[in-house]
Structures are given as C-alpha cells and as structure tokens.
Short mmCIF file of C-alpha atoms and ligand atoms in Angstrom, two decimals:
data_model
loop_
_atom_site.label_atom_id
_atom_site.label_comp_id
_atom_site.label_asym_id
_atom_site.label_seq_id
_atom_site.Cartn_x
_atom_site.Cartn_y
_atom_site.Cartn_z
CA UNK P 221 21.88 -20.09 -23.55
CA UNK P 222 20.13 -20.43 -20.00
CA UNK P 223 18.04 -23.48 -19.27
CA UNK P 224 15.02 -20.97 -19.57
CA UNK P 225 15.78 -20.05 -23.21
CA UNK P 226 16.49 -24.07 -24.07
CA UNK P 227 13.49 -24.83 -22.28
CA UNK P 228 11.27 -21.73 -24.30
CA UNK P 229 13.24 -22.69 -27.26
CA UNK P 230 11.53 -26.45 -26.56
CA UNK P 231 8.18 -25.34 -25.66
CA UNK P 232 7.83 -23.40 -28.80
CA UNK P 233 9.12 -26.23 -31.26
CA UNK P 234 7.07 -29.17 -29.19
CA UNK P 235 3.97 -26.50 -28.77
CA UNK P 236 3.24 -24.09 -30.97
CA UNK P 237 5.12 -25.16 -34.20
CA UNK P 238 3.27 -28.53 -34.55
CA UNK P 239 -0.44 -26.24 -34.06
CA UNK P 240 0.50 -23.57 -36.64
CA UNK P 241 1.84 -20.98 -34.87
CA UNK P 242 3.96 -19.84 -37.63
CA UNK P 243 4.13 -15.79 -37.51
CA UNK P 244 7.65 -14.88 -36.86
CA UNK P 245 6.77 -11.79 -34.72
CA UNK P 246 4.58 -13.97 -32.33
CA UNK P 247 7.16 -16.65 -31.79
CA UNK P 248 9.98 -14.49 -31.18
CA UNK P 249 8.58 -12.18 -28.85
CA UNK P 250 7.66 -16.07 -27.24
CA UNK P 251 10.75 -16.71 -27.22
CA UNK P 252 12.20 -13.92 -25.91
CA UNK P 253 9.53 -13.01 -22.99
CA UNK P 254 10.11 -14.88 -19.65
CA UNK P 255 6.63 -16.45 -19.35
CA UNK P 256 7.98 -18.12 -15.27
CA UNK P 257 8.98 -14.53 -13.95
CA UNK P 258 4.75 -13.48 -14.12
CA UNK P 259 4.26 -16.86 -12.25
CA UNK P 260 4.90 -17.36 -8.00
CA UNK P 261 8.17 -19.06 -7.09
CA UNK P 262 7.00 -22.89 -6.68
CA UNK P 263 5.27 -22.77 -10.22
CA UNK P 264 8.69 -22.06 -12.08
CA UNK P 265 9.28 -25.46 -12.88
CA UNK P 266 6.22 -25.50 -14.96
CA UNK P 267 6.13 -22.28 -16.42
CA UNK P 268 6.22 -24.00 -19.74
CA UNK P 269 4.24 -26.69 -20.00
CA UNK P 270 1.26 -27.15 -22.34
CA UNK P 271 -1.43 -26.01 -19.13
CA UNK P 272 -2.75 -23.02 -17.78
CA UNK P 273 -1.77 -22.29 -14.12
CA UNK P 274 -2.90 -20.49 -11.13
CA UNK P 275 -2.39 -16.78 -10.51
CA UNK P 276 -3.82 -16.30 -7.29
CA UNK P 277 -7.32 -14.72 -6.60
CA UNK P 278 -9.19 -17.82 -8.53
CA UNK P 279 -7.52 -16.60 -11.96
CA UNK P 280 -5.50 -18.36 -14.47
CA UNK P 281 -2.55 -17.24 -16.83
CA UNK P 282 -3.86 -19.74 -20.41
CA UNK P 283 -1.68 -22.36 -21.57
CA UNK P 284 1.43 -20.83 -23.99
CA UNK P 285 -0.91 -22.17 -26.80
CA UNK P 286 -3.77 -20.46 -26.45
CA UNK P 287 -1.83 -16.82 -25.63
CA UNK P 288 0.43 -17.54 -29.40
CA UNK P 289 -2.99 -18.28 -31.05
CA UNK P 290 -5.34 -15.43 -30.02
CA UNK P 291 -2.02 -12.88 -30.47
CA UNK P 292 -1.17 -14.45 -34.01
CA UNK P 293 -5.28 -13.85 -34.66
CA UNK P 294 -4.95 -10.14 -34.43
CA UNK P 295 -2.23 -9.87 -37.46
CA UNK P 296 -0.07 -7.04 -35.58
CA UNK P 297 2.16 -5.25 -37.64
CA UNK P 298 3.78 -3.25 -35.17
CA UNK P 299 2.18 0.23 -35.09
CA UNK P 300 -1.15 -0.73 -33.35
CA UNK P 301 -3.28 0.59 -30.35
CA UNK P 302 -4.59 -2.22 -28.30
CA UNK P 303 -6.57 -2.74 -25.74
CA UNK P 304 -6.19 -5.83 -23.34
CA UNK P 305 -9.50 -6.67 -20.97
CA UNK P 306 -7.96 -9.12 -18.24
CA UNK P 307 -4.46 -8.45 -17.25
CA UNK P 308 -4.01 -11.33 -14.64
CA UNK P 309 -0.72 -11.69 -14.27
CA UNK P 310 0.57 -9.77 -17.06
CA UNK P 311 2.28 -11.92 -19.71
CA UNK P 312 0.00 -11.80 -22.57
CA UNK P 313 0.01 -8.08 -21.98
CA UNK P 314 3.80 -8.16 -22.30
CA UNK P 315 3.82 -10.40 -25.33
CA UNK P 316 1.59 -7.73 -27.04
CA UNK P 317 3.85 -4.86 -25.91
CA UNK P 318 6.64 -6.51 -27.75
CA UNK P 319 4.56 -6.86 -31.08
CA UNK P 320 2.62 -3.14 -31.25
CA UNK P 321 3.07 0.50 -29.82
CA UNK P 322 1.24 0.94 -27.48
CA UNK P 323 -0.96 -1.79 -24.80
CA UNK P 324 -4.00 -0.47 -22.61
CA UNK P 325 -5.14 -2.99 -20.41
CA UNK P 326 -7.52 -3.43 -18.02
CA UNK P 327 -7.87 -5.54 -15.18
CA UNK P 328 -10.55 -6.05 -12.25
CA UNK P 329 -8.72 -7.20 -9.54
CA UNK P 330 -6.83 -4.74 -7.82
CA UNK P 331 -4.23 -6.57 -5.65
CA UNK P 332 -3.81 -8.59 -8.86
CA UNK P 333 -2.79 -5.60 -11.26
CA UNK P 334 -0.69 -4.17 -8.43
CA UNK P 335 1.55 -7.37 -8.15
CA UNK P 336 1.59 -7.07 -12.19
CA UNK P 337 2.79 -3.34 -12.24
CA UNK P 338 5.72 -4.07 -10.38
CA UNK P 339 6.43 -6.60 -13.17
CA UNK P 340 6.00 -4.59 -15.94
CA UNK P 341 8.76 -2.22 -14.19
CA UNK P 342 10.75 -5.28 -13.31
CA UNK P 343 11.10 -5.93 -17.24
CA UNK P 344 11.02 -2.40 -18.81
CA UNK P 345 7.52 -2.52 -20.52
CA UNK P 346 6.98 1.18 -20.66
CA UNK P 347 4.53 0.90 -23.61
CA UNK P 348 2.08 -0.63 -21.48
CA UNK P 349 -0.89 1.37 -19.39
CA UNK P 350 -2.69 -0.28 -17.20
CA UNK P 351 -6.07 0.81 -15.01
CA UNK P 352 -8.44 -0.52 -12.49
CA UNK P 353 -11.69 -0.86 -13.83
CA UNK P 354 -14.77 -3.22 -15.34
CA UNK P 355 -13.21 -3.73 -18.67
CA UNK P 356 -16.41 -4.60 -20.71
CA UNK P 357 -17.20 -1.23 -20.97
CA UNK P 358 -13.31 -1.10 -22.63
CA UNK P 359 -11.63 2.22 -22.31
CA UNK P 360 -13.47 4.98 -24.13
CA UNK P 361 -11.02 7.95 -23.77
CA UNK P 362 -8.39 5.93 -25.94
CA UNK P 363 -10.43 4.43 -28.37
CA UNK P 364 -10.51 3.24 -31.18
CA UNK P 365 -8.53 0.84 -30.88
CA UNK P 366 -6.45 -1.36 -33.77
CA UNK P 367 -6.99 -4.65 -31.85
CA UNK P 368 -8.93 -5.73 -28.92
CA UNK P 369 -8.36 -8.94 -27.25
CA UNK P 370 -9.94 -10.18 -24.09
CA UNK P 371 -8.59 -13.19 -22.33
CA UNK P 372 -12.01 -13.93 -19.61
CA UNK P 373 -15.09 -14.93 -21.26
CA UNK P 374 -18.26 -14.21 -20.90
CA UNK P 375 -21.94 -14.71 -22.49
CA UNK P 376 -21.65 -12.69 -25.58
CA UNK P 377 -19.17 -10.19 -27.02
CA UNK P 378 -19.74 -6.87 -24.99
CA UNK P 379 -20.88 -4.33 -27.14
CA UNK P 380 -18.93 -1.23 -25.70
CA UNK P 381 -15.68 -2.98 -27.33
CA UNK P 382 -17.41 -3.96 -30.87
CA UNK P 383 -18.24 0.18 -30.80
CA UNK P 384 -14.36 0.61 -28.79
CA UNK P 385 -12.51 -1.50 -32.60
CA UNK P 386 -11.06 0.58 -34.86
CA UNK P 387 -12.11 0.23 -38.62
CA UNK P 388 -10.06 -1.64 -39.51
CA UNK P 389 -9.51 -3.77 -36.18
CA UNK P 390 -9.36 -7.26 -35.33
CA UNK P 391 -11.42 -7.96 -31.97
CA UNK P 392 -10.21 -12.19 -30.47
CA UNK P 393 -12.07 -13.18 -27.24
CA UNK P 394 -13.99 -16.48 -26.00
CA UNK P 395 -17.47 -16.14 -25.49
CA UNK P 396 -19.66 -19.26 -23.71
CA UNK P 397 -22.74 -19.63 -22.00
CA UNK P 398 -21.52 -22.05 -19.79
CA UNK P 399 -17.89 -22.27 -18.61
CA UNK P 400 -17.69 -25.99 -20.55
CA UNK P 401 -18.91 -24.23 -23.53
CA UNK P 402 -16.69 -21.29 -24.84
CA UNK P 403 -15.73 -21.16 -28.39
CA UNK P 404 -12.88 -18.58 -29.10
CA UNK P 405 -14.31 -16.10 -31.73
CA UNK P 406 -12.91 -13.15 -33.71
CA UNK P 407 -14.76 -10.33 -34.78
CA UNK P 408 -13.52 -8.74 -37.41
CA UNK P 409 -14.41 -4.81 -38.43
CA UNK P 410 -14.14 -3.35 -42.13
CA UNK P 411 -15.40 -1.15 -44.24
CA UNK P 412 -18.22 -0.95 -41.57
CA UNK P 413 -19.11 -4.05 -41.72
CA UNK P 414 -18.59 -6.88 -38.32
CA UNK P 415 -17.72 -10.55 -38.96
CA UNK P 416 -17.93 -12.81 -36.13
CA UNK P 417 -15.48 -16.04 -36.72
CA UNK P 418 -15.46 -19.08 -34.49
CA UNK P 419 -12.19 -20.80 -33.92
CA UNK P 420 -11.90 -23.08 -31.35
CA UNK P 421 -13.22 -24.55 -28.40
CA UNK P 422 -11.31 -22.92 -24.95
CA UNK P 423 -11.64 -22.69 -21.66
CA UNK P 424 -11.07 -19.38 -19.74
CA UNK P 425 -12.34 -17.71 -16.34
CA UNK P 426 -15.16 -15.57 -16.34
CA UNK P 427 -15.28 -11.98 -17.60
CA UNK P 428 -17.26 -10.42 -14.75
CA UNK P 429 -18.58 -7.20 -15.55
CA UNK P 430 -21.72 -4.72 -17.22
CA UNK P 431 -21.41 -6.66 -20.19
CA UNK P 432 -20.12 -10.02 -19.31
CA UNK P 433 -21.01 -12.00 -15.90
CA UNK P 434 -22.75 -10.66 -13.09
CA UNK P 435 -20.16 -10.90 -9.92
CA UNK P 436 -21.70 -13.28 -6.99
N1 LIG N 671 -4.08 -12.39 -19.79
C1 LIG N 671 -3.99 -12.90 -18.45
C2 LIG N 671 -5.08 -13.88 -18.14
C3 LIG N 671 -5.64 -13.64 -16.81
S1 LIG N 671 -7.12 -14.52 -16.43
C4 LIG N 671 -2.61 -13.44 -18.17
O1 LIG N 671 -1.78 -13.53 -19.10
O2 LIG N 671 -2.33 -13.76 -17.02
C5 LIG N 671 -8.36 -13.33 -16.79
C6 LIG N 671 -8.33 -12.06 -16.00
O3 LIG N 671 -9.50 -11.32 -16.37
C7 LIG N 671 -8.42 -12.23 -14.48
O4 LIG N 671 -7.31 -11.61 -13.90
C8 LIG N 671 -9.73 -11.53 -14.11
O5 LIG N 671 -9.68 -10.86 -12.86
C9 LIG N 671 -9.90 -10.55 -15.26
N2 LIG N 671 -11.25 -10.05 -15.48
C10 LIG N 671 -12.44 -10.72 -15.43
N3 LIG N 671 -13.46 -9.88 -15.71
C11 LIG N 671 -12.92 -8.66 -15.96
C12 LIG N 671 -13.45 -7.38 -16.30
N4 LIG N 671 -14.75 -7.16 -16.48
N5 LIG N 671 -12.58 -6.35 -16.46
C13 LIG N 671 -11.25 -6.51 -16.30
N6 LIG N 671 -10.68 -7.70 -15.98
C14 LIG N 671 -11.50 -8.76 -15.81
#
C-alpha cells in the first residue's frame, strides 16, 4: 500500500466513518480517487486533512467531508446523468464519475477548467464533459438530469436547474444569503412534486451567475 492509500485509508476511518458516511459506493470511490493529485505541489502534504484548501483564482476544493456527504445525498446507483455546477479543481467531479455514467459539469473560470481537463486526461475520466459557461442556467441540451449537485452557493436555488432535475432526481447544493449563513439543502423531485430539505450548516464560495451572485 503507498503512504497515500494508508493515509486515504486514515482519513476515511478518522473522517467520514465517525459522521455517517456509510454508503459503500461513496467511500470506495474515496478511497480509491487521489484527492492530492487535483491540488498544487506544496499542498500535498495536506491533501487529506479535515479542511478545505485553496485552488487558485480565490476558489476552494471543500473539506473530504463535505464532498462524501453531498455525493452520499444524491443516492447514485450507477446509471445516472449528472450535472456538476462548479468544477474547481475537479475532484468531486471525478468522485461522481466513478459512482454514475455519465458527469456534465460546468465551471466559470476558464484557466481553472483548463488546468482541470488536463487532469481528467491525466487519470482516464472519459465519462466526464466539461464546458465553459454560467452554470445557473445548468445545461439545457442534456437535460434532464438524474442528479444535480452544485458545490458554490448562492442566494436561492436557481430555478433553471429545479426545471434542468429529472423526475425522479435528487438536486444537493448550499444556498445562503450571506457567506456566514449557508445551510446545505436538497431538493428533492417526484411524482411532480419539489421538496426542499435542509441539512447542515456549510461554508462554500460564491456561485456567481444569472441565478446566483452578481460578479463585482
Ligand atoms: N467541486 C469543486 C469545488 C470548487 S469551488 C472541487 O472539487 O474543487 C466552486 C467552483 O464554482 C469555483 O471553481 C467557481 O469558479 C465555480 N463557480 C462559481 N459560480 C459558478 C457558475 N455560475 N457557473 C459555473 N461555475 C461557477
């Protein structure tokens, strides 16, 4: 086993065990995705601690808690659609592509999503398409989509990915009107009917868009 694996193998039994992160999927595609190799050079050494880290450009890949929790929300079975808002540095979008068919994601900044592609390649996530764009208007020509999950938050949950969720479809995103204040909520879509769940209290950057912040 490499120190990496030991030290995943750690992070996931100190972490995400103790919280209830308990789907068997979500913690082996944890444990299998290296969460340091989406992160610069000097932050390897704390690749897996229990914080959220700098990505360049004033973003933030989330603490390994908060990624298991929203992707163990969205009760993937292995056959979904989804669509990602906020690629950053691309390692929720690769713990996703490990857990359904197919990932769309979406990602604002374009020097960050080119750095990202190159990782993607790097690690042979083929089932992952990725565009330039404002996500809160989502990505119409491949909806609907079985699970939507955005990891920026902004003031309320944009409406063009409540219409974008499958029915079915499990929507997880934090949504604050301040950036002290977010409260990670799911929607939920059935039989035509949306249910908006609170979780728990988070802390993300801002989704900057139509339907989220407006950029300064
Ligand atoms: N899931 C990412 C988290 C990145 S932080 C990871 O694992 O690294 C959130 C990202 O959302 C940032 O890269 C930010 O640029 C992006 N973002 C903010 N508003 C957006 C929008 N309207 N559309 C697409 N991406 C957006």
């Amino acid at each position: 086993m490499s120190n990496y694996e030991k030290v995943r193998t750690r992070m996931i039994q100190e972490q995400l065990l103790p919280r209830g992160i308990t789907d068997p999927a979500v913690l082996k595609a944890i444990e299998q995705t290296p969460r340091h190799l989406f992160i610069q050079g000097a932050l390897h050494a704390q690749a897996y601690g229990d914080f959220p880290l700098p990505i360049g450009h004033g973003q933030t890949i989330s603490q390994p808690y908060v990624v298991a929790l929203m992707t163990q929300l969205l009760e993937l079975k292995g056959h979904e659609k989804i669509l990602e808002i906020g690629t950053g540095c691309g390692y929720q979008s690769a713990i996703l592509s490990a857990l359904c068919d197919k990932v769309y994601t979406v990602e604002r900044i374009k020097p960050l999503l080119a750095k990202t592609r190159r990782i993607f390649d790097r690690l042979h996530k083929f089932n992952i398409v990725s565009k330039i764009d404002d996500g809160t208007e989502g990505w119409p020509e491949h909806a609907p989509f079985d699970a939507i999950i955005v990891t920026a938050a902004g003031p309320q949950v944009p409406q063009p990915l409540i219409d974008q969720l499958a029915d079915p479809g499990i929507m997880v995103l934090p949504v604050g009107e301040t950036s002290d204040d977010q409260t990670l909520t799911m929607v939920r879509k059935k039989d035509g009917e949306v249910t908006i769940t609170p979780i728990e209290n988070v802390r993300f950057v801002k989704l900057v868009g139509t339907h989220g912040w407006t950029p300064q």
